[in-house]
mmCIF file of N, CA and C in Angstrom:
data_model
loop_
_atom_site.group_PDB
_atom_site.id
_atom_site.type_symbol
_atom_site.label_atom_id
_atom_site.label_comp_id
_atom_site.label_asym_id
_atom_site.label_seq_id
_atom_site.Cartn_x
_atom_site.Cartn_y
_atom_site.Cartn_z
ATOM 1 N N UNK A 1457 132.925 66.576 114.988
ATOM 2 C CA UNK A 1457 133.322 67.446 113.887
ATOM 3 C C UNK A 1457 134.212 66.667 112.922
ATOM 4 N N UNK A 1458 133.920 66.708 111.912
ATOM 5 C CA UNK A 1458 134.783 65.753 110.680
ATOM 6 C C UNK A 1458 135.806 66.622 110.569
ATOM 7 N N UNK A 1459 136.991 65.966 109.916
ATOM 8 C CA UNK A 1459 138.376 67.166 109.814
ATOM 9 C C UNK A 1459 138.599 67.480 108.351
ATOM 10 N N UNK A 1460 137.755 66.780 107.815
ATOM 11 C CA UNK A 1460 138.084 67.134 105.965
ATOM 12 C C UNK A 1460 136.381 68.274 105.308
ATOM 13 N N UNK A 1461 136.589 68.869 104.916
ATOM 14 C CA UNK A 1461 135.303 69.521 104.869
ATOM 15 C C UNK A 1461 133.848 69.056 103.748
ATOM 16 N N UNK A 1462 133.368 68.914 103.438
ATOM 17 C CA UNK A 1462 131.750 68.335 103.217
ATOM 18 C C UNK A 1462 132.172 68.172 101.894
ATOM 19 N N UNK A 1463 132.625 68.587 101.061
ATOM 20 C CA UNK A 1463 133.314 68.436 99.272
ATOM 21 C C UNK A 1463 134.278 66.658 98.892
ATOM 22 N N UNK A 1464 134.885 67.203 100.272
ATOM 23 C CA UNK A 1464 135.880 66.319 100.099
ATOM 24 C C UNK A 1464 135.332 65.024 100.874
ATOM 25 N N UNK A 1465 134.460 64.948 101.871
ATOM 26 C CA UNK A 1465 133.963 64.023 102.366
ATOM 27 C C UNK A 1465 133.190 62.961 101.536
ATOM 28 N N UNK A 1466 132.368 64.076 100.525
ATOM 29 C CA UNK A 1466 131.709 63.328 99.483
ATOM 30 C C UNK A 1466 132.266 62.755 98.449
ATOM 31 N N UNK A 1467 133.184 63.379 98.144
ATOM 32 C CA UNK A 1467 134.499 62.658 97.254
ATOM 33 C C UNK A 1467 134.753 61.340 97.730
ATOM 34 N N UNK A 1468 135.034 61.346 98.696
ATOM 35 C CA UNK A 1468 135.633 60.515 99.161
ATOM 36 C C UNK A 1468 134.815 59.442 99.380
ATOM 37 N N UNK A 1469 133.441 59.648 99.828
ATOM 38 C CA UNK A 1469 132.264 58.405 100.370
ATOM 39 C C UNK A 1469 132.032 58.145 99.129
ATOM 40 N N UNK A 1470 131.612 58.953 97.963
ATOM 41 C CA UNK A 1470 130.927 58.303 96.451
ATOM 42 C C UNK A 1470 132.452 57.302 95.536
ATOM 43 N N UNK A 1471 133.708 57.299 96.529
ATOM 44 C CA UNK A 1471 134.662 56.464 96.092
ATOM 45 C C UNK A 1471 134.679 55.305 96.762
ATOM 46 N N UNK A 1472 133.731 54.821 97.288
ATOM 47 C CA UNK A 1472 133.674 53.458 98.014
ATOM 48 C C UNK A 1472 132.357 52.431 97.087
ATOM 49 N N UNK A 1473 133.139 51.554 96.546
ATOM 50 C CA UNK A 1473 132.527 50.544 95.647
ATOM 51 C C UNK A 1473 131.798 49.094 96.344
ATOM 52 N N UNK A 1474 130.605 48.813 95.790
ATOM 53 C CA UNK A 1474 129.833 47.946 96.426
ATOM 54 C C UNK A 1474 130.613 46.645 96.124
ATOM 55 N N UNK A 1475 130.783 46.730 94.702
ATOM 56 C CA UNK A 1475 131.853 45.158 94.009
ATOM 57 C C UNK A 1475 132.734 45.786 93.512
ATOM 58 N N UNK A 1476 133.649 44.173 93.467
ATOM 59 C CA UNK A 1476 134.822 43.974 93.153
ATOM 60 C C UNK A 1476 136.107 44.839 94.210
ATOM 61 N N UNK A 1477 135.424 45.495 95.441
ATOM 62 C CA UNK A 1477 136.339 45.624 96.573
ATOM 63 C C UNK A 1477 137.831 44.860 96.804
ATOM 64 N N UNK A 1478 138.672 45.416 96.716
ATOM 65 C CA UNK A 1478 139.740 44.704 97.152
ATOM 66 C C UNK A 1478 139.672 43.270 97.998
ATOM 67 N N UNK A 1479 139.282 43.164 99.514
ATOM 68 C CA UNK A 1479 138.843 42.282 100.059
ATOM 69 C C UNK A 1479 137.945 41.666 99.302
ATOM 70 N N UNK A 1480 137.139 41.467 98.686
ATOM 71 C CA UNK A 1480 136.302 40.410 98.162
ATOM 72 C C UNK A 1480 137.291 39.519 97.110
ATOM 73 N N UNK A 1481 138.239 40.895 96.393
ATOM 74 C CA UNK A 1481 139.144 40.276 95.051
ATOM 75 C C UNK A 1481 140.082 39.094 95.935
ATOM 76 N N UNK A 1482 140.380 39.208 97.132
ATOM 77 C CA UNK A 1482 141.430 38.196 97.924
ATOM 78 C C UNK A 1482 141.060 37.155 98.104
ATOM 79 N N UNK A 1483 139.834 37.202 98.529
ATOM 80 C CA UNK A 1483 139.197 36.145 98.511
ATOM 81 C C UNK A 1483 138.889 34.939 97.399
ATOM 82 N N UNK A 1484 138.020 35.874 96.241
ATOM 83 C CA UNK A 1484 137.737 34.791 95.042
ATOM 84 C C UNK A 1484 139.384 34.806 94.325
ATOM 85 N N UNK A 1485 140.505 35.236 94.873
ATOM 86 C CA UNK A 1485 141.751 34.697 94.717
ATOM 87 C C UNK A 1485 141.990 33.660 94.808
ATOM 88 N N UNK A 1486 141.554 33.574 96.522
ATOM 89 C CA UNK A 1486 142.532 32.200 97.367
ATOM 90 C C UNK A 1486 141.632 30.997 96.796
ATOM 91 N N UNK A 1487 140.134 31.342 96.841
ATOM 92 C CA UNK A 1487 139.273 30.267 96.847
ATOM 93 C C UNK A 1487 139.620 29.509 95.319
ATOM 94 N N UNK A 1488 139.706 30.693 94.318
ATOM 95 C CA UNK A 1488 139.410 29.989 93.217
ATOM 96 C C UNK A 1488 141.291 29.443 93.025
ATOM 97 N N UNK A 1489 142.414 29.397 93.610
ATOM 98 C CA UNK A 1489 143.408 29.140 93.842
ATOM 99 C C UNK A 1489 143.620 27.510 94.056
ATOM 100 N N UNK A 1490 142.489 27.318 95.227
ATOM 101 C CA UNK A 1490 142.765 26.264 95.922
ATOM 102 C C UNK A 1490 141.637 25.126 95.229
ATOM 103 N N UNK A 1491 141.023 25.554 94.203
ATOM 104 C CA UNK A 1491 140.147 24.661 93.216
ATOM 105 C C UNK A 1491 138.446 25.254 93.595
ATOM 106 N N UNK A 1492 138.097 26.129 94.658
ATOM 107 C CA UNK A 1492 136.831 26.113 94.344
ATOM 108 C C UNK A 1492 136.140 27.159 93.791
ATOM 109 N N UNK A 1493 135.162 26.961 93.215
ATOM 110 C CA UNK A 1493 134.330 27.618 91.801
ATOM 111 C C UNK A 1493 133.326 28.045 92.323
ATOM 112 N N UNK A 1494 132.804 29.166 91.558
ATOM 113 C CA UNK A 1494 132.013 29.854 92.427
ATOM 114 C C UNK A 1494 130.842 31.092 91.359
ATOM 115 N N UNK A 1495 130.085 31.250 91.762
ATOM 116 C CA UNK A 1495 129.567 32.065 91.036
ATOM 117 C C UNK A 1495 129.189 33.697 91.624
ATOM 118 N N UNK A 1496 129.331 34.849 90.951
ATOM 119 C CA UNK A 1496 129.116 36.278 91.469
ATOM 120 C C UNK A 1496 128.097 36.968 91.516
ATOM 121 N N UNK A 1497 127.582 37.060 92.665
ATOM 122 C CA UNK A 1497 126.677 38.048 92.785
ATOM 123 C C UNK A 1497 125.436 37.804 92.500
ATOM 124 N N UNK A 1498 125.353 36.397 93.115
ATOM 125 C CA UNK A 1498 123.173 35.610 92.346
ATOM 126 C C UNK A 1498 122.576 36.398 92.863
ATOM 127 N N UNK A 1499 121.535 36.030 92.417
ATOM 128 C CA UNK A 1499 120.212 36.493 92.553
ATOM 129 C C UNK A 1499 119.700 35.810 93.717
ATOM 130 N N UNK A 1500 120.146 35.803 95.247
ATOM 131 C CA UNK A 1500 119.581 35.860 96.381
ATOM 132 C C UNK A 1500 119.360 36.791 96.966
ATOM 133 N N UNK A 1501 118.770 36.512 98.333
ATOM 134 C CA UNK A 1501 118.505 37.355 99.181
ATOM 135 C C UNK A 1501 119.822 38.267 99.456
ATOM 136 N N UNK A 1502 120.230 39.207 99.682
ATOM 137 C CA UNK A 1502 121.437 40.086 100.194
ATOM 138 C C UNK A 1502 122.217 40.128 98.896
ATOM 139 N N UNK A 1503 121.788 39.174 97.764
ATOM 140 C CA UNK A 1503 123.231 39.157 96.543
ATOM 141 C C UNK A 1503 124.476 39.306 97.187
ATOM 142 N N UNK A 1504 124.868 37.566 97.558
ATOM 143 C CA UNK A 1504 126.242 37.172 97.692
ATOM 144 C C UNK A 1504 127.236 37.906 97.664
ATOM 145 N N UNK A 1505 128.472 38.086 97.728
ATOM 146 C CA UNK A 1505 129.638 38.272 97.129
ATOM 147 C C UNK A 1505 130.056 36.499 96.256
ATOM 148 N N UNK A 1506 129.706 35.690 97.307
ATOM 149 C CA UNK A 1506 130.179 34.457 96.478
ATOM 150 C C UNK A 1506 129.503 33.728 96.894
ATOM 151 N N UNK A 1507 129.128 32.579 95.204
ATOM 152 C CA UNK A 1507 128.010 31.764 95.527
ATOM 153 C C UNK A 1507 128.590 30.365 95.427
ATOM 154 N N UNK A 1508 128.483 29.033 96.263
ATOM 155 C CA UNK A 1508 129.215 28.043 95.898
ATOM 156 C C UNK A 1508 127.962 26.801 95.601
ATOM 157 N N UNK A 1509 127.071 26.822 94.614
ATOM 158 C CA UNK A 1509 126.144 25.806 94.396
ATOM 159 C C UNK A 1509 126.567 24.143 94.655
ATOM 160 N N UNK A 1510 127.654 23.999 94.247
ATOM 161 C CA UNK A 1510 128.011 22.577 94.758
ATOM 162 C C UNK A 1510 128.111 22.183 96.063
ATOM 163 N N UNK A 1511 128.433 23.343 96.737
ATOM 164 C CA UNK A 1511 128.279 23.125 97.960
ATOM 165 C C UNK A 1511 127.113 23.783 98.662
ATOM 166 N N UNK A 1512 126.642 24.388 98.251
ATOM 167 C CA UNK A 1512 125.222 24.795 98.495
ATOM 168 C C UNK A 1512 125.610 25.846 100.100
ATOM 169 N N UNK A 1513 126.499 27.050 99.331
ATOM 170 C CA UNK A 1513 127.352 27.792 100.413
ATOM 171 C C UNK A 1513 127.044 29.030 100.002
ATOM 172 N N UNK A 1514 127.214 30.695 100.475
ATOM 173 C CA UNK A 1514 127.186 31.710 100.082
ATOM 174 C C UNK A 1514 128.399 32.304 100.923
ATOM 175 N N UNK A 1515 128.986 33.303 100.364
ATOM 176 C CA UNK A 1515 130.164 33.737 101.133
ATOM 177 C C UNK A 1515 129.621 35.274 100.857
ATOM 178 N N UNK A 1516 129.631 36.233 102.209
ATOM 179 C CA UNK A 1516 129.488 37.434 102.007
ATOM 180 C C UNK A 1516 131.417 38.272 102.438
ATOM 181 N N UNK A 1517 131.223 39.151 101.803
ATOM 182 C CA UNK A 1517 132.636 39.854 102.242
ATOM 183 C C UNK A 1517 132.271 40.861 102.788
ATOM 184 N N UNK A 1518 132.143 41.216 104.143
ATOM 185 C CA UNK A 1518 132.043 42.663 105.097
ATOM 186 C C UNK A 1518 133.077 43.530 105.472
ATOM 187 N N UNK A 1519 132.706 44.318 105.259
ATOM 188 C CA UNK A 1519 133.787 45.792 105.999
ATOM 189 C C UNK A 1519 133.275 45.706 106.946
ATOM 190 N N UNK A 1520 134.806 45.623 108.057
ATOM 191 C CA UNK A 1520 134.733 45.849 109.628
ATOM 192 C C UNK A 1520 132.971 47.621 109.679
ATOM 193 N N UNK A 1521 133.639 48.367 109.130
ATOM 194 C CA UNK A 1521 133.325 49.693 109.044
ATOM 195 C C UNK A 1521 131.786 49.495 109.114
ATOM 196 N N UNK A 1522 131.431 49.066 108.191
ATOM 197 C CA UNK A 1522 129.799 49.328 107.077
ATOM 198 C C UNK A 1522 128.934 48.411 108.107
ATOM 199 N N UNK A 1523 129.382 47.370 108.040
ATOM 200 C CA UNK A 1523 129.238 45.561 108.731
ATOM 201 C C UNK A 1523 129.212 45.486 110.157
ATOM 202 N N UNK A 1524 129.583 46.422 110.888
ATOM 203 C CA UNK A 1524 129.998 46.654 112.349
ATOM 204 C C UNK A 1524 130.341 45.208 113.287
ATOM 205 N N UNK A 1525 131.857 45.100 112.559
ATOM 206 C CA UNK A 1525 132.522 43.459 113.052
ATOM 207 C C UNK A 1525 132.870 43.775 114.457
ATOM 208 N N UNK A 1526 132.237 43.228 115.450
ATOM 209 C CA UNK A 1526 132.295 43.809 116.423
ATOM 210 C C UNK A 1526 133.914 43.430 117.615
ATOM 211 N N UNK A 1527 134.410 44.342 118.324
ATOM 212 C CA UNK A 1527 135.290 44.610 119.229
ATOM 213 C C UNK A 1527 136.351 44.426 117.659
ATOM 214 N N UNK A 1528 136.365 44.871 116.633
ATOM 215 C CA UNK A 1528 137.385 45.566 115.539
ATOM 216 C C UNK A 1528 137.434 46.984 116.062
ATOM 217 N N UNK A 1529 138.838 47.340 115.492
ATOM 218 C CA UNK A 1529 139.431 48.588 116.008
ATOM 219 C C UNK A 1529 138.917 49.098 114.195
ATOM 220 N N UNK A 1530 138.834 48.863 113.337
ATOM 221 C CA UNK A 1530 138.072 49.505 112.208
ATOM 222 C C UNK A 1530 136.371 49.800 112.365
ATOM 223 N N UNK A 1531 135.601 48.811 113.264
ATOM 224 C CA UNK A 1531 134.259 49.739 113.396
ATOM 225 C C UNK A 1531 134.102 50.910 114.594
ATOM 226 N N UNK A 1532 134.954 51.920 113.645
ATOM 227 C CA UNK A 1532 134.221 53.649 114.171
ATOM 228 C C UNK A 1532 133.379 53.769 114.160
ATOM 229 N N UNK A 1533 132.868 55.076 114.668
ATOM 230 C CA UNK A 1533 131.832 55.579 114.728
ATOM 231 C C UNK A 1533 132.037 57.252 114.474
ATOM 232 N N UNK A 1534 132.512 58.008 113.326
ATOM 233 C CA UNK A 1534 132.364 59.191 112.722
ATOM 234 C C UNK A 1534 131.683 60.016 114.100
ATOM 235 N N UNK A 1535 132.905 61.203 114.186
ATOM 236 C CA UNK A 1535 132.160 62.146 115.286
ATOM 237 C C UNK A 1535 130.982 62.855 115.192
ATOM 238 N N UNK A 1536 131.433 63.327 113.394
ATOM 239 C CA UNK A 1536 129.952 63.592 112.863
ATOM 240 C C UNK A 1536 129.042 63.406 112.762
ATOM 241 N N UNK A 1537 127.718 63.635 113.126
ATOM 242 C CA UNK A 1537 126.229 63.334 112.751
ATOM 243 C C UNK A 1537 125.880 62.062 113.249
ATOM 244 N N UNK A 1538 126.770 61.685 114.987
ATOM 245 C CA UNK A 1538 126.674 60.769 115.088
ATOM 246 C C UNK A 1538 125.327 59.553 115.139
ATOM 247 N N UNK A 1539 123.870 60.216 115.570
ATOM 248 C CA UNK A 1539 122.744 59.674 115.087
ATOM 249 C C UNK A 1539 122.689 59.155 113.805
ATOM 250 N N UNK A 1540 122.739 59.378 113.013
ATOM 251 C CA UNK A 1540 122.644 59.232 111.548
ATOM 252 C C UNK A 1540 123.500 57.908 111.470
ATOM 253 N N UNK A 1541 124.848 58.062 112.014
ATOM 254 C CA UNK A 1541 125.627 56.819 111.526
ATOM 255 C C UNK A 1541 125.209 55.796 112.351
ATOM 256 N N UNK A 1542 124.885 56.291 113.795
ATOM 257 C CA UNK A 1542 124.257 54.366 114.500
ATOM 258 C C UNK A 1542 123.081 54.166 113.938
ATOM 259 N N UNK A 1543 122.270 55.184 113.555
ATOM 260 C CA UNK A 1543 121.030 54.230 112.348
ATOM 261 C C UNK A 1543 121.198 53.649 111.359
ATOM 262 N N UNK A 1544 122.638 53.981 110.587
ATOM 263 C CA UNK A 1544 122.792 53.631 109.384
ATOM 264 C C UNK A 1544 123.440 51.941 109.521
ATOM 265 N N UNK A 1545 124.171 51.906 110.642
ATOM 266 C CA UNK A 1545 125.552 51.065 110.754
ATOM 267 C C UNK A 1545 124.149 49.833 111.944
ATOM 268 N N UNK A 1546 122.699 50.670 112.606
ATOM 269 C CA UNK A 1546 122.102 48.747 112.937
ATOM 270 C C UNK A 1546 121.428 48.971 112.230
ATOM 271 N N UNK A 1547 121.023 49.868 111.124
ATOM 272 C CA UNK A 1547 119.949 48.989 109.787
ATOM 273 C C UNK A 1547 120.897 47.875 108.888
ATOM 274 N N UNK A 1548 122.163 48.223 108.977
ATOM 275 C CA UNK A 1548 123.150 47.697 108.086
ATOM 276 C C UNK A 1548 123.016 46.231 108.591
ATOM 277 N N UNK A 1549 123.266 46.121 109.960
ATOM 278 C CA UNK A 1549 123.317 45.032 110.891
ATOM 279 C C UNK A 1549 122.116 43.821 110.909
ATOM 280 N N UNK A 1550 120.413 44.599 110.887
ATOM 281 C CA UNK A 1550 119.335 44.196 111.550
ATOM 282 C C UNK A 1550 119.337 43.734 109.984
ATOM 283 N N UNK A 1551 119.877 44.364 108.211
ATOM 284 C CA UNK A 1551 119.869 44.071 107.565
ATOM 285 C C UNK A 1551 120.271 42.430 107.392
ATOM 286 N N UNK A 1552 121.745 42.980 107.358
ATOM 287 C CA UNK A 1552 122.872 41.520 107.679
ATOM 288 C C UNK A 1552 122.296 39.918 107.990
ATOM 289 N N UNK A 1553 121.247 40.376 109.340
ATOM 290 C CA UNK A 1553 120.845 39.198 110.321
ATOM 291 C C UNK A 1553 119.685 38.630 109.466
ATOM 292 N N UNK A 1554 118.697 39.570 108.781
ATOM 293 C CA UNK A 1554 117.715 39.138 108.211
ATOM 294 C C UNK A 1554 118.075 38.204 106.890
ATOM 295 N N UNK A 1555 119.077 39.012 106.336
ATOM 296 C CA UNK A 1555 119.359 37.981 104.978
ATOM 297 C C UNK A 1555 119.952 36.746 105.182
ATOM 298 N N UNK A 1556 120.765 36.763 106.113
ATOM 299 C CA UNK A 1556 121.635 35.583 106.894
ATOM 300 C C UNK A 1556 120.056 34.633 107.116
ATOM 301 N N UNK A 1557 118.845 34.519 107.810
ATOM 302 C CA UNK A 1557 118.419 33.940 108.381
ATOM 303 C C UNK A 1557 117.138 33.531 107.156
ATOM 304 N N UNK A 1558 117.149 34.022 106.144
ATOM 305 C CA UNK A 1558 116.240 34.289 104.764
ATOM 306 C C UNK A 1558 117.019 32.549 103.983
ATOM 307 N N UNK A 1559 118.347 33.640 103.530
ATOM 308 C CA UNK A 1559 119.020 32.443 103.409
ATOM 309 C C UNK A 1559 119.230 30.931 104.127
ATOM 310 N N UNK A 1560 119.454 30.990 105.304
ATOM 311 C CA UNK A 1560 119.453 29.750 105.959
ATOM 312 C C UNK A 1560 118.119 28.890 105.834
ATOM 313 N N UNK A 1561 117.062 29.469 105.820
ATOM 314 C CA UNK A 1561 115.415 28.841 105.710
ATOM 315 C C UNK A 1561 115.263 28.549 104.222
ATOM 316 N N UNK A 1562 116.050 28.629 103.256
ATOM 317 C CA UNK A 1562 116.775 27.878 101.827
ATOM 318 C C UNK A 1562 117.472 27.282 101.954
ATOM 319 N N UNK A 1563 118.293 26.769 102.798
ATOM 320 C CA UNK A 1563 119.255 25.976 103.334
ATOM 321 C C UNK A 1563 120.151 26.133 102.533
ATOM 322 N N UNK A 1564 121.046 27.262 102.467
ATOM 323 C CA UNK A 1564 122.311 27.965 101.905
ATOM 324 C C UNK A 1564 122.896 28.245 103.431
ATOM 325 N N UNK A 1565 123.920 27.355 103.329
ATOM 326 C CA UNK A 1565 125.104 27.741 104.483
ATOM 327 C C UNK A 1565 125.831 29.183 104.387
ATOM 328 N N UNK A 1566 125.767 29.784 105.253
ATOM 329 C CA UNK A 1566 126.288 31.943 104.926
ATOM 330 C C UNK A 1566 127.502 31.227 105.896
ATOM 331 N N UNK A 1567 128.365 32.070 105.226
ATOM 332 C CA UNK A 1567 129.841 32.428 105.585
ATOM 333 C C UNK A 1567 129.925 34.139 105.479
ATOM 334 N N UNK A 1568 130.848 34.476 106.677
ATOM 335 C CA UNK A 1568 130.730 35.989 106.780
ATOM 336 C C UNK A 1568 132.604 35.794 106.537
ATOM 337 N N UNK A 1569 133.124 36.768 105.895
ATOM 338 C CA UNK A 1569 134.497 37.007 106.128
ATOM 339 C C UNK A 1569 134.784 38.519 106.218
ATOM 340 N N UNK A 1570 135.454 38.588 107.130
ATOM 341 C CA UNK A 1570 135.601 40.335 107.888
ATOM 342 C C UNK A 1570 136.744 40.762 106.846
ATOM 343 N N UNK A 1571 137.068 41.821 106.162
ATOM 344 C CA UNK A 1571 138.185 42.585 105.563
ATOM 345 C C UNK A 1571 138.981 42.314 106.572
ATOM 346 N N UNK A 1572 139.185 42.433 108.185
ATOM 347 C CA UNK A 1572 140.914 42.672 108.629
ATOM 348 C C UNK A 1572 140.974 41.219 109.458
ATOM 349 N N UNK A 1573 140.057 40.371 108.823
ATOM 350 C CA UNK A 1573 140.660 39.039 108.816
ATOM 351 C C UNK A 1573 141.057 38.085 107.228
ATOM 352 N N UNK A 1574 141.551 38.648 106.647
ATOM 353 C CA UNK A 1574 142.070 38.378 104.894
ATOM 354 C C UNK A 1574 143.497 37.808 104.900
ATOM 355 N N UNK A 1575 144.092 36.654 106.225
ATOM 356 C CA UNK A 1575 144.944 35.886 106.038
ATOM 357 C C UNK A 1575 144.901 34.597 105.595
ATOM 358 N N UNK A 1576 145.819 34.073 105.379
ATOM 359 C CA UNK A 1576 146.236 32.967 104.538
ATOM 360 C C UNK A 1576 145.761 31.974 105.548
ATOM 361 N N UNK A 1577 145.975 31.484 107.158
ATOM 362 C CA UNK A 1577 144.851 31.125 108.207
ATOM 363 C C UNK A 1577 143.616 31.042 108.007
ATOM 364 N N UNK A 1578 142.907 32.303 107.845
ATOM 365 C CA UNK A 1578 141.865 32.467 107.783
ATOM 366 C C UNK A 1578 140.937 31.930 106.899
ATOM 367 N N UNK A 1579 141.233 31.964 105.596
ATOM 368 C CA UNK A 1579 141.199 31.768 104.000
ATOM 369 C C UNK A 1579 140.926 30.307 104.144
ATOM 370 N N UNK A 1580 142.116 29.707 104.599
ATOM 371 C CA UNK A 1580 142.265 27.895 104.312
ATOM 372 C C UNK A 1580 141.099 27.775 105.403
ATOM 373 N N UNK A 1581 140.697 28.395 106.613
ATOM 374 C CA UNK A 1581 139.133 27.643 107.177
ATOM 375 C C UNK A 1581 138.549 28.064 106.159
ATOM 376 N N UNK A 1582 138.401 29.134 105.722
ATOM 377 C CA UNK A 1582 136.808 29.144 105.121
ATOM 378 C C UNK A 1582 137.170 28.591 103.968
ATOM 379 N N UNK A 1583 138.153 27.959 103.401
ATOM 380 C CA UNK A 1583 137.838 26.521 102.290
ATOM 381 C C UNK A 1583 137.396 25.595 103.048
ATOM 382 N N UNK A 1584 138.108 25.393 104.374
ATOM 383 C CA UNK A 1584 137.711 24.213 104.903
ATOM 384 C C UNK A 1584 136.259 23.922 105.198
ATOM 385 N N UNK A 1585 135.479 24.695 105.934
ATOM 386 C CA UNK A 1585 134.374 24.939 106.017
ATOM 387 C C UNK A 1585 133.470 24.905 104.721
ATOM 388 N N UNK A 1586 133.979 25.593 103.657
ATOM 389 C CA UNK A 1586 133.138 25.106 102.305
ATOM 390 C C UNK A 1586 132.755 24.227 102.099
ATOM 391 N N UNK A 1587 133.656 22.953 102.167
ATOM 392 C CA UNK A 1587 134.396 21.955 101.500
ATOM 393 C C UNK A 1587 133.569 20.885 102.516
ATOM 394 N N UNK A 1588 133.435 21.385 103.896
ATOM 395 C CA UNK A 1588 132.906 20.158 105.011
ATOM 396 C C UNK A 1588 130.852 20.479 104.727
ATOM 397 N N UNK A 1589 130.854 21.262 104.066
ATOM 398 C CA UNK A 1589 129.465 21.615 103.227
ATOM 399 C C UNK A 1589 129.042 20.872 102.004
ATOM 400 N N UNK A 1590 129.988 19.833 101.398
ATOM 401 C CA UNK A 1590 129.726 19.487 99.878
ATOM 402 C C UNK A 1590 128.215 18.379 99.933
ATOM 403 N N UNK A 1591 128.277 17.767 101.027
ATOM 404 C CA UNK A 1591 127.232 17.057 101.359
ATOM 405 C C UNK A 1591 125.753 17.671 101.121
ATOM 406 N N UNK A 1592 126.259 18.900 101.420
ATOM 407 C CA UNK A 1592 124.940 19.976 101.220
ATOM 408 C C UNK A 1592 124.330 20.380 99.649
ATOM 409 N N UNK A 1593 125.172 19.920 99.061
ATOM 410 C CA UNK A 1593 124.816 20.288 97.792
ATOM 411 C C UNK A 1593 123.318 20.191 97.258
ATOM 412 N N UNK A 1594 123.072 21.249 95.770
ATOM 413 C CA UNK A 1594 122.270 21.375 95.376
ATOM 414 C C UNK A 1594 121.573 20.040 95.057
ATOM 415 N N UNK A 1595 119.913 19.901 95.586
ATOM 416 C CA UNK A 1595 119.055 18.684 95.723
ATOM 417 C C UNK A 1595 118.518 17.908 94.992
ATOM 418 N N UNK A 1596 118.482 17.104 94.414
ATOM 419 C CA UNK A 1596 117.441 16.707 92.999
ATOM 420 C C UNK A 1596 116.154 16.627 93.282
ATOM 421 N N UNK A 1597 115.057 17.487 92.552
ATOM 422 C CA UNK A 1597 114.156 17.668 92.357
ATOM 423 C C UNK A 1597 113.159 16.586 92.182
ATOM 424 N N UNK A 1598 113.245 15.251 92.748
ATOM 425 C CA UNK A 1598 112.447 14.040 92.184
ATOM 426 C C UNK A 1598 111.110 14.449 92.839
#
């Protein structure tokens, strides 16, 4: 049983934004902070949150929630209609895996970063990890 009633539920779900999410904004913070450049939202498979062509990298930004980051104390499971939400939350998933593996067979390195991992730790690997990618860069066409 949900505790807010069906008005307000919808209020509330049609207030959750695909871009420019807080967590994604922290991110193309730190990254573009620490010198790397990046482009929003290409035209790949899943459409990025962040695209790094020089390094031939994609960075997605997931909600624990939507993303189902697993053993997070943020992926619930709504008491409500609970069928509905485990179909919604492994199409989300079986989604996730497919674009991840679409992408990789382009040889675009995927980076996943979880919302309730958005520390300053965290951040400097996934530059680091960018950065140990530059080798990868976009190919010349000869």
């Amino acid at each position: 049983m949900d505790i807010v009633d069906r008005a307000t539920r919808s209020r509330m779900m049609s207030g959750i934004r695909g871009k420019d999410t807080k967590p994604e904004m922290m991110v193309r913070t730190y990254l573009h902070r620490v010198g790397l450049r990046f482009r929003l939202h290409a035209k790949l498979p899943g459409k990025p949150d962040l695209v790094l062509p020089k390094y031939r990298t994609v960075v997605f930004v997931h909600g624990c929630f939507w993303h189902r980051h697993e053993n997070c104390r943020y992926a619930t499971t709504p008491a409500s209609n609970p069928e509905f939400w485990q179909k919604k939350f492994t199409d989300n998933v079986q989604r996730d895996e497919r674009v991840k593996r679409q992408l990789e067979e382009m040889d675009w390195q995927v980076e996943t970063v979880w919302a309730c991992q958005l520390s300053e730790p965290e951040l400097s690997d996934l530059a680091d990890r960018i950065r140990n990618n530059e080798s990868g860069g976009l190919k010349d066409d000869d």
